[in-house]
PDB file of C-alpha atoms in Angstrom:
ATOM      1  CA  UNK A 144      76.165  92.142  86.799  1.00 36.00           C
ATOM      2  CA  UNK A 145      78.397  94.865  88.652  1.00 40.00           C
ATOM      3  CA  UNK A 146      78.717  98.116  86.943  1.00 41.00           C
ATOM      4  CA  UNK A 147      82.175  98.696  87.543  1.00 40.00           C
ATOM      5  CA  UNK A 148      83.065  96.458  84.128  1.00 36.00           C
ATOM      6  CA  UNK A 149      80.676  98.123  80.774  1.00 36.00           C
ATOM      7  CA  UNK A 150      81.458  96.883  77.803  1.00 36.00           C
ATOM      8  CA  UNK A 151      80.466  99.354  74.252  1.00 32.00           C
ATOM      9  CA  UNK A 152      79.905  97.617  70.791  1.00 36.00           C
ATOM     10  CA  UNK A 153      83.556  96.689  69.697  1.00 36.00           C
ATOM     11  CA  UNK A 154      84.244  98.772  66.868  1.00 33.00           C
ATOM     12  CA  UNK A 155      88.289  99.575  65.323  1.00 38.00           C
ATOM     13  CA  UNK A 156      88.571 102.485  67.796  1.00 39.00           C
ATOM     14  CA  UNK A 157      86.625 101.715  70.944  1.00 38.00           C
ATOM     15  CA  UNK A 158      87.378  99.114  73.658  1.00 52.00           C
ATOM     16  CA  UNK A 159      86.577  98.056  77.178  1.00 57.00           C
ATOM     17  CA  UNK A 160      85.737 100.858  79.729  1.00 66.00           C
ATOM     18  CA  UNK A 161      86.690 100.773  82.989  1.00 81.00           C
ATOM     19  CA  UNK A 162      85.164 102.172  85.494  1.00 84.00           C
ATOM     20  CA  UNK A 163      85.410 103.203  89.269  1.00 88.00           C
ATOM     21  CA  UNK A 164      82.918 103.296  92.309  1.00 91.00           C
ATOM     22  CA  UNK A 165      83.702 104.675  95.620  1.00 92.00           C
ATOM     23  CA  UNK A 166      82.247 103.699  98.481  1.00 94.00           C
ATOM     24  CA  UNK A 167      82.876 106.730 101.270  1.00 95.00           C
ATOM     25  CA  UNK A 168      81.966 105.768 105.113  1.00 96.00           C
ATOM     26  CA  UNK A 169      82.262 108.371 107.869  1.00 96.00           C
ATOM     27  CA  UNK A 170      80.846 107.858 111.446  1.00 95.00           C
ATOM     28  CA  UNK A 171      78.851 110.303 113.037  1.00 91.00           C
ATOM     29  CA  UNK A 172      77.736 109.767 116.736  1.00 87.00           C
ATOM     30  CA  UNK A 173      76.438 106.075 116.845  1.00 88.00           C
ATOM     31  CA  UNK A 174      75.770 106.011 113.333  1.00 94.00           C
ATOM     32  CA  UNK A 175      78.086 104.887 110.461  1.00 96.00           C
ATOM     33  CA  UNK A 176      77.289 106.735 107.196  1.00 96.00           C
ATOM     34  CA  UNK A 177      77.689 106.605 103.998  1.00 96.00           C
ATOM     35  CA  UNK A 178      78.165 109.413 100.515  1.00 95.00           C
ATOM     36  CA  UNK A 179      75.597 109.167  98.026  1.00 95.00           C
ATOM     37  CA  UNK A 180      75.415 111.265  94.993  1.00 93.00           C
ATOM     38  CA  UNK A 181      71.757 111.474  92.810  1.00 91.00           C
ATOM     39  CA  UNK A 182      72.132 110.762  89.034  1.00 88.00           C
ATOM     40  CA  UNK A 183      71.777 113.204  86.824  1.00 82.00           C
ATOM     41  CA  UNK A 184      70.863 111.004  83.851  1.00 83.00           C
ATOM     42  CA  UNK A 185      69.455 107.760  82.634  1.00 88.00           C
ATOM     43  CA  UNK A 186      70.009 104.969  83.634  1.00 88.00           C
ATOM     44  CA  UNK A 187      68.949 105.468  86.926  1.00 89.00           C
ATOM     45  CA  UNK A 188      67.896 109.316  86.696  1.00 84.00           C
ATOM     46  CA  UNK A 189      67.218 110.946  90.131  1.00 87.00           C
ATOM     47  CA  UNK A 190      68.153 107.608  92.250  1.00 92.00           C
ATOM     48  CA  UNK A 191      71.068 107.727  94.323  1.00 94.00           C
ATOM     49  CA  UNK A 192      74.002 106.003  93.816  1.00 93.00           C
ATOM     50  CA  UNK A 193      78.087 105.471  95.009  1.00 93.00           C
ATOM     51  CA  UNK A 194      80.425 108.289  93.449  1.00 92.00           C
ATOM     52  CA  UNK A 195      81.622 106.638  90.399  1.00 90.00           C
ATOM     53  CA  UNK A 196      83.274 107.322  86.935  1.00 89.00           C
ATOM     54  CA  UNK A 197      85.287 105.858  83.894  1.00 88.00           C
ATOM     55  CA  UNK A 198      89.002 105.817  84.143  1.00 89.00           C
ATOM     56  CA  UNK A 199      91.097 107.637  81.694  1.00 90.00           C
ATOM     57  CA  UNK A 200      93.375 105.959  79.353  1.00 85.00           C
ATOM     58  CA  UNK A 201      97.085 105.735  81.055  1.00 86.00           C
ATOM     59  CA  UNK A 202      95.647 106.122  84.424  1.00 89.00           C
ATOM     60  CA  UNK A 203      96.232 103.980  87.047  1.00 90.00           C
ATOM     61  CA  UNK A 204      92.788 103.373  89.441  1.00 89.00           C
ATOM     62  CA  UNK A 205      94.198 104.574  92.476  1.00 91.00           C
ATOM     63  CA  UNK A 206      94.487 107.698  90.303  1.00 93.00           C
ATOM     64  CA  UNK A 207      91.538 107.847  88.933  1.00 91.00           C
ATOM     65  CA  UNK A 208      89.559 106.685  92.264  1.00 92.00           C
ATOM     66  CA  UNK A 209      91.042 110.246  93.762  1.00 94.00           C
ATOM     67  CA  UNK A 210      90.066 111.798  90.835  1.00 94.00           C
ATOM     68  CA  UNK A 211      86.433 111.043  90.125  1.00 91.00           C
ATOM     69  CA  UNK A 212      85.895 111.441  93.943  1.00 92.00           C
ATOM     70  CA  UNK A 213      86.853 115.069  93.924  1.00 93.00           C
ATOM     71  CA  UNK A 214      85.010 115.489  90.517  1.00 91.00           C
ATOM     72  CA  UNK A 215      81.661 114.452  92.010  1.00 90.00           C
ATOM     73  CA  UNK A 216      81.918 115.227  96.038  1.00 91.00           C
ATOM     74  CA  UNK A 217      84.863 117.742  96.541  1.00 91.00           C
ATOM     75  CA  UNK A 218      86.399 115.115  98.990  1.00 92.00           C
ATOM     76  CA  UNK A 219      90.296 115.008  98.658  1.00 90.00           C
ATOM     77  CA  UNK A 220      93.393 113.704 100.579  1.00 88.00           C
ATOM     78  CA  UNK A 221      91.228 110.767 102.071  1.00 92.00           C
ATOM     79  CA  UNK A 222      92.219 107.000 102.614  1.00 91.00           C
ATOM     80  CA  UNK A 223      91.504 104.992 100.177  1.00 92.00           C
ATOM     81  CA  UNK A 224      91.838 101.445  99.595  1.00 90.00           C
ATOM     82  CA  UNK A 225      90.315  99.205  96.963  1.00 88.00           C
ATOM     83  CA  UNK A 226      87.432  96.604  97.837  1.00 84.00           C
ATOM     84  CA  UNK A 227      87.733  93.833  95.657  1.00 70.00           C
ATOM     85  CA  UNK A 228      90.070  92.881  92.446  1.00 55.00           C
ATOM     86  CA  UNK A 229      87.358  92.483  90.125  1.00 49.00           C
ATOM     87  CA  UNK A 230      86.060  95.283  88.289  1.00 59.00           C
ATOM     88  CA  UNK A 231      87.295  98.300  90.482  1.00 66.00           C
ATOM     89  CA  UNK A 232      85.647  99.520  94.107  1.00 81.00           C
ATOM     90  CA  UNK A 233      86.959 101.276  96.570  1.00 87.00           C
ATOM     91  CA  UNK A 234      86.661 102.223 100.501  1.00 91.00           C
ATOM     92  CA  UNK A 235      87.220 105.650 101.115  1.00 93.00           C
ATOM     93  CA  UNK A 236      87.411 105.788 104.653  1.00 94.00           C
ATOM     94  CA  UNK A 237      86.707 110.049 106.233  1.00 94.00           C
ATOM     95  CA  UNK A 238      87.886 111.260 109.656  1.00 93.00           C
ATOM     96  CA  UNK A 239      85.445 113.560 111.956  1.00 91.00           C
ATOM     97  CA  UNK A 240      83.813 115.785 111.783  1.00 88.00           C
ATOM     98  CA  UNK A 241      82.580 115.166 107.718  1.00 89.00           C
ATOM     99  CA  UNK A 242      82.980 117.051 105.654  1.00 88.00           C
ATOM    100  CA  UNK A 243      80.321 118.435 103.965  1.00 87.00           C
ATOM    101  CA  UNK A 244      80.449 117.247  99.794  1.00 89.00           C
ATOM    102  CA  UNK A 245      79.782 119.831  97.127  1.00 86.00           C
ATOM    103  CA  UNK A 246      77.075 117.407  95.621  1.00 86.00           C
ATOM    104  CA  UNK A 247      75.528 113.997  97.177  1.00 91.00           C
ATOM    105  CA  UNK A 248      74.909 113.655 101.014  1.00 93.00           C
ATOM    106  CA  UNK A 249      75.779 111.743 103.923  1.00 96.00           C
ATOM    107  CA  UNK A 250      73.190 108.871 104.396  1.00 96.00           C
ATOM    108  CA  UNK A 251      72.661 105.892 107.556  1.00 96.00           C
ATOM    109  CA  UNK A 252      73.813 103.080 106.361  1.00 94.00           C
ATOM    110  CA  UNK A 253      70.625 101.921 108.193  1.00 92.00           C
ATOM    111  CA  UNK A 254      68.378 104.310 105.823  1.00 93.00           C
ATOM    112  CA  UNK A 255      69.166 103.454 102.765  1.00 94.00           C
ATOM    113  CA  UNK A 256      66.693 103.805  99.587  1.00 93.00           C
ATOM    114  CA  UNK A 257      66.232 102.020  96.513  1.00 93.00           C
ATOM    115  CA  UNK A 258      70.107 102.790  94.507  1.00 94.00           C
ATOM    116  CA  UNK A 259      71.327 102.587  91.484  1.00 91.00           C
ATOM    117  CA  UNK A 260      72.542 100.068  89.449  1.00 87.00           C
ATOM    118  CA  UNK A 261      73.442  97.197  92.107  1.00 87.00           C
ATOM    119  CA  UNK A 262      75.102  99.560  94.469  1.00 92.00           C
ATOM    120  CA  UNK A 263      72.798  98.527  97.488  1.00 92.00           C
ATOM    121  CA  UNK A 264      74.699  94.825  97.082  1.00 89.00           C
ATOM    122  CA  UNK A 265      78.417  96.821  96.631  1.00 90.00           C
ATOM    123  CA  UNK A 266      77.147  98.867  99.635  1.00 93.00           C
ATOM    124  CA  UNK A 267      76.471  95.376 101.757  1.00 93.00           C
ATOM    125  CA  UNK A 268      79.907  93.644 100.608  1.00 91.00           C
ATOM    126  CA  UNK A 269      81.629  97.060 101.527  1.00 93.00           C
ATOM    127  CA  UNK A 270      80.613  96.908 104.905  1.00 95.00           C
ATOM    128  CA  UNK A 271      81.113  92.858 105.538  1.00 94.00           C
ATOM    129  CA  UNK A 272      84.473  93.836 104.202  1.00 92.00           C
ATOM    130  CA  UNK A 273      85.143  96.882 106.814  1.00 94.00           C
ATOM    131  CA  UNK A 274      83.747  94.645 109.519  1.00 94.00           C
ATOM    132  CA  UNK A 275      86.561  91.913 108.711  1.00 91.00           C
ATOM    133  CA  UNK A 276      89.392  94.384 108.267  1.00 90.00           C
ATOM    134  CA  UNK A 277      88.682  95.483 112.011  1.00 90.00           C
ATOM    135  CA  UNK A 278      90.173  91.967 113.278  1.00 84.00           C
ATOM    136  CA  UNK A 279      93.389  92.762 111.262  1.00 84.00           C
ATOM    137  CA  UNK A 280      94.253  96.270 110.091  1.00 87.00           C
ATOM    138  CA  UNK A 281      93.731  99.721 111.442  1.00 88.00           C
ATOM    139  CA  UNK A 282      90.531 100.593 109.204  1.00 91.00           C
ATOM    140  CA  UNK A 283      89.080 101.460 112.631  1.00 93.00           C
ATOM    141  CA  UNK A 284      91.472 103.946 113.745  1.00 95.00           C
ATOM    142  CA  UNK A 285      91.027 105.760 110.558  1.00 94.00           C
ATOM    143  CA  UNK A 286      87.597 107.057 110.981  1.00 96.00           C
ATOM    144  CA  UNK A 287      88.621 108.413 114.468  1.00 96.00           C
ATOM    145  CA  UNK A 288      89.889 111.550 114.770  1.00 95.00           C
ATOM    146  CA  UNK A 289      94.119 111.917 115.031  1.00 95.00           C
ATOM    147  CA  UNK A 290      93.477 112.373 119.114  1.00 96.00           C
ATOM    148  CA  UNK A 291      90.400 110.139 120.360  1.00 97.00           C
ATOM    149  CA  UNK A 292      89.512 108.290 123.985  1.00 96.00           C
ATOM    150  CA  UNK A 293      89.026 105.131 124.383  1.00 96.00           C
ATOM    151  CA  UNK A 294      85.284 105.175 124.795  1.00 94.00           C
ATOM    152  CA  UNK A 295      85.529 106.899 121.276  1.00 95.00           C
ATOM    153  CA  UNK A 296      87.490 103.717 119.963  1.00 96.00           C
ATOM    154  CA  UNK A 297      84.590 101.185 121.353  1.00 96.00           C
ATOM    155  CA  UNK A 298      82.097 103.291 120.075  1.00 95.00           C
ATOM    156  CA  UNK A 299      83.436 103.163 116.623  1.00 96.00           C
ATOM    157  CA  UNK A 300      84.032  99.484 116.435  1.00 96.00           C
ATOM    158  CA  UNK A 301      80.395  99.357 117.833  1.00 96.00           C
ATOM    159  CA  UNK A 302      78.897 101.022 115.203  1.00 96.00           C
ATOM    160  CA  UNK A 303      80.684  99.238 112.581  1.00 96.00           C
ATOM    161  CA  UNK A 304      80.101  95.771 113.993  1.00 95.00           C
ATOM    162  CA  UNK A 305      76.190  96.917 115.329  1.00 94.00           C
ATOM    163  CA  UNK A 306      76.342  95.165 118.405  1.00 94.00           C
ATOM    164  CA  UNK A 307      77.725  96.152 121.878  1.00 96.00           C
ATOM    165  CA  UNK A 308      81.232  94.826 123.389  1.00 96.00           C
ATOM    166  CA  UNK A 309      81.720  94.481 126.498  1.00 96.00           C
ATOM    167  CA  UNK A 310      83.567  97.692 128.022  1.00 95.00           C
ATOM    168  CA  UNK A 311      86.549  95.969 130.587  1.00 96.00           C
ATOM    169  CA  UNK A 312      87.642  92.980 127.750  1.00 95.00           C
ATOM    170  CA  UNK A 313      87.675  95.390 124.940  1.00 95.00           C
ATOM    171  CA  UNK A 314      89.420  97.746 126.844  1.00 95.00           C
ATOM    172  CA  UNK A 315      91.896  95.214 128.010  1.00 95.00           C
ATOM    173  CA  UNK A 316      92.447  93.832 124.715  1.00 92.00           C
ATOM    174  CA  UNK A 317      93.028  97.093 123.052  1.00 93.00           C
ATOM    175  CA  UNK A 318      95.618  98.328 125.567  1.00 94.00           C
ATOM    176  CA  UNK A 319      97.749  95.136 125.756  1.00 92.00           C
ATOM    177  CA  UNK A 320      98.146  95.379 121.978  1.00 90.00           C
ATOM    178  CA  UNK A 321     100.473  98.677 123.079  1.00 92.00           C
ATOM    179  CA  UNK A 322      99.653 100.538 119.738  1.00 93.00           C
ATOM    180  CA  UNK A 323      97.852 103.543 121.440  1.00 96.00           C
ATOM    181  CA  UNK A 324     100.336 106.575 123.079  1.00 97.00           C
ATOM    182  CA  UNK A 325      98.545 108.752 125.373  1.00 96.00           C
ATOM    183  CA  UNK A 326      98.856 112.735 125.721  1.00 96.00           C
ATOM    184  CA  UNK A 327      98.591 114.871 128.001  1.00 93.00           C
ATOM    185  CA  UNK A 328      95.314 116.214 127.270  1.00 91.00           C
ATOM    186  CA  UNK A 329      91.855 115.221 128.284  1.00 91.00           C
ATOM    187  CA  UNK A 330      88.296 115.130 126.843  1.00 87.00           C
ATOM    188  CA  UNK A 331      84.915 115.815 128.413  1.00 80.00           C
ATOM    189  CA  UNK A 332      82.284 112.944 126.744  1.00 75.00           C
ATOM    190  CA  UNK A 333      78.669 114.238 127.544  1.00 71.00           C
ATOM    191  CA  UNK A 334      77.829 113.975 131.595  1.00 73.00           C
ATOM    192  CA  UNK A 335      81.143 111.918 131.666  1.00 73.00           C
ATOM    193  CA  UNK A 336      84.220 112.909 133.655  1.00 83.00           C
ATOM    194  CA  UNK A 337      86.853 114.324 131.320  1.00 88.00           C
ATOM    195  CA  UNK A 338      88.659 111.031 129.611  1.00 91.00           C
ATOM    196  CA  UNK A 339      92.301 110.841 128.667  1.00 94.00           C
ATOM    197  CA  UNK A 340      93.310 111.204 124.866  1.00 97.00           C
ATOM    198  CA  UNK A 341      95.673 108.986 122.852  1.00 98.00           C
ATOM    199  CA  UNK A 342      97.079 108.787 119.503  1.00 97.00           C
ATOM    200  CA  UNK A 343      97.187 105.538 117.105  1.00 96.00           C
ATOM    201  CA  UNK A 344     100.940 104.592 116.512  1.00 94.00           C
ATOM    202  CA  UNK A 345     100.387 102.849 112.971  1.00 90.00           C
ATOM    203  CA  UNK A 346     103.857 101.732 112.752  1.00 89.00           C
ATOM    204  CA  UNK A 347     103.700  99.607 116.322  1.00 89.00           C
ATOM    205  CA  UNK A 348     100.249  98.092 114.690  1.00 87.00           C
ATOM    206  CA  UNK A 349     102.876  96.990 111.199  1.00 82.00           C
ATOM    207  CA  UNK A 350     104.435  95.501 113.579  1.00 80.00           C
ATOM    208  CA  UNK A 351     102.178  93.193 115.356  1.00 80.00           C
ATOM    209  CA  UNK A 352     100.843  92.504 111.703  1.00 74.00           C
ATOM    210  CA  UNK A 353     104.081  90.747 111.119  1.00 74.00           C
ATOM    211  CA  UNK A 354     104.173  88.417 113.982  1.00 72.00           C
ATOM    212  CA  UNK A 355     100.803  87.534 113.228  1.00 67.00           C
ATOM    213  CA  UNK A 356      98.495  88.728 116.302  1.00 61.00           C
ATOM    214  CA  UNK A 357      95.074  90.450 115.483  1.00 70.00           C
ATOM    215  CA  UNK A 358      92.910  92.496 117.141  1.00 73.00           C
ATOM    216  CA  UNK A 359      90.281  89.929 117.958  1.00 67.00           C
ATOM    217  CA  UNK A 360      87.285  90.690 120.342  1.00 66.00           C
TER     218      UNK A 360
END
């Protein structure tokens, strides 16, 4: 049973606690990653698990999502958006380079130990979740930095999806969508000729949402 719903003996003054887990994914070269703090106490002691804490009465858990992830990693002014509507997870979603957290550490999402609770399942749905937000929201774009190429855009779907597109459609596909503004500023990639850089325009993306296309590839 998820830990994000505990329930405490009912007594006159105690009640449901809520609780919130936040699931933080950065991308680091070809590998997507993901924040992991270690427990301090039972249940679980010394295992690693997803930033979490209770909310605080009269606090919304967009609120308190922000809040417990400064308390336990430092991280602030991130995007966040919540997983799923029951209990209370959320995506935090961290631009390059990571920053490094005050406590916990930036894992592989392909070298994962044994975690708390039933955080390695939270952990799976999270990134089934991100992989099926790429086809219709920006989640993508978000763990770029603000000025990217477009070899850095392919790599980061990529590494999300963990399979290879093919360069000339996804390339094709991603430019006729007409969300992407280029500048007038280049970017050496390894042995690579220096690569034009371009800027996500969120608002054009709203409004291919509306009439209903997707970025399917």
């Amino acid at each position: 049973m998820p830990r994000s719903v505990s329930a405490r003996p009912t007594l006159p003054d105690q009640d449901v606690r809520l609780s919130v887990d936040t699931i933080v994914f950065a991308l680091e070269g070809e590998q997507l990653r993901v924040l992991l703090v270690k427990r301090p106490v039972e249940p679980f002691a010394g295992r690693e698990a997803i930033p979490g804490g209770f909310v605080e009465s009269n606090e919304s858990l967009d609120a308190a999502a922000a809040r417990i992830l400064d308390a336990e990693t430092g991280l602030r002014d991130v995007y966040l958006e919540q997983l799923y509507t029951f209990g209370a997870p959320y995506i935090a979603l961290v631009r390059p380079p990571a920053p490094t957290p005050r406590d916990g550490r930036w894992v592989p999402m392909g070298s994962l130990g044994p975690l708390a609770f039933d955080h390695a399942r939270i952990l799976e749905f999270a990134l089934q979740r991100l992989r099926y937000k790429l086809e219709y929201s920006p989640v993508g774009f978000r763990l770029l930095p603000q000025a990217f190429t477009l070899r850095g855009v392919q790599n980061a779907y990529e590494t999300i999806l963990g399979r290879p597109l093919d360069k000339r459609n996804f390339r094709r596909k991603l430019l006729s969508l007409k969300v992407l503004k280029p500048l007038a500023r280049s970017a050496r990639e390894g042995p690579h000729r220096p690569a034009r850089l371009y800027r996500f325009e969120e608002d054009k993306w709203e409004g291919l949402r509306e009439k209903g296309n997707v970025f399917v590839f």
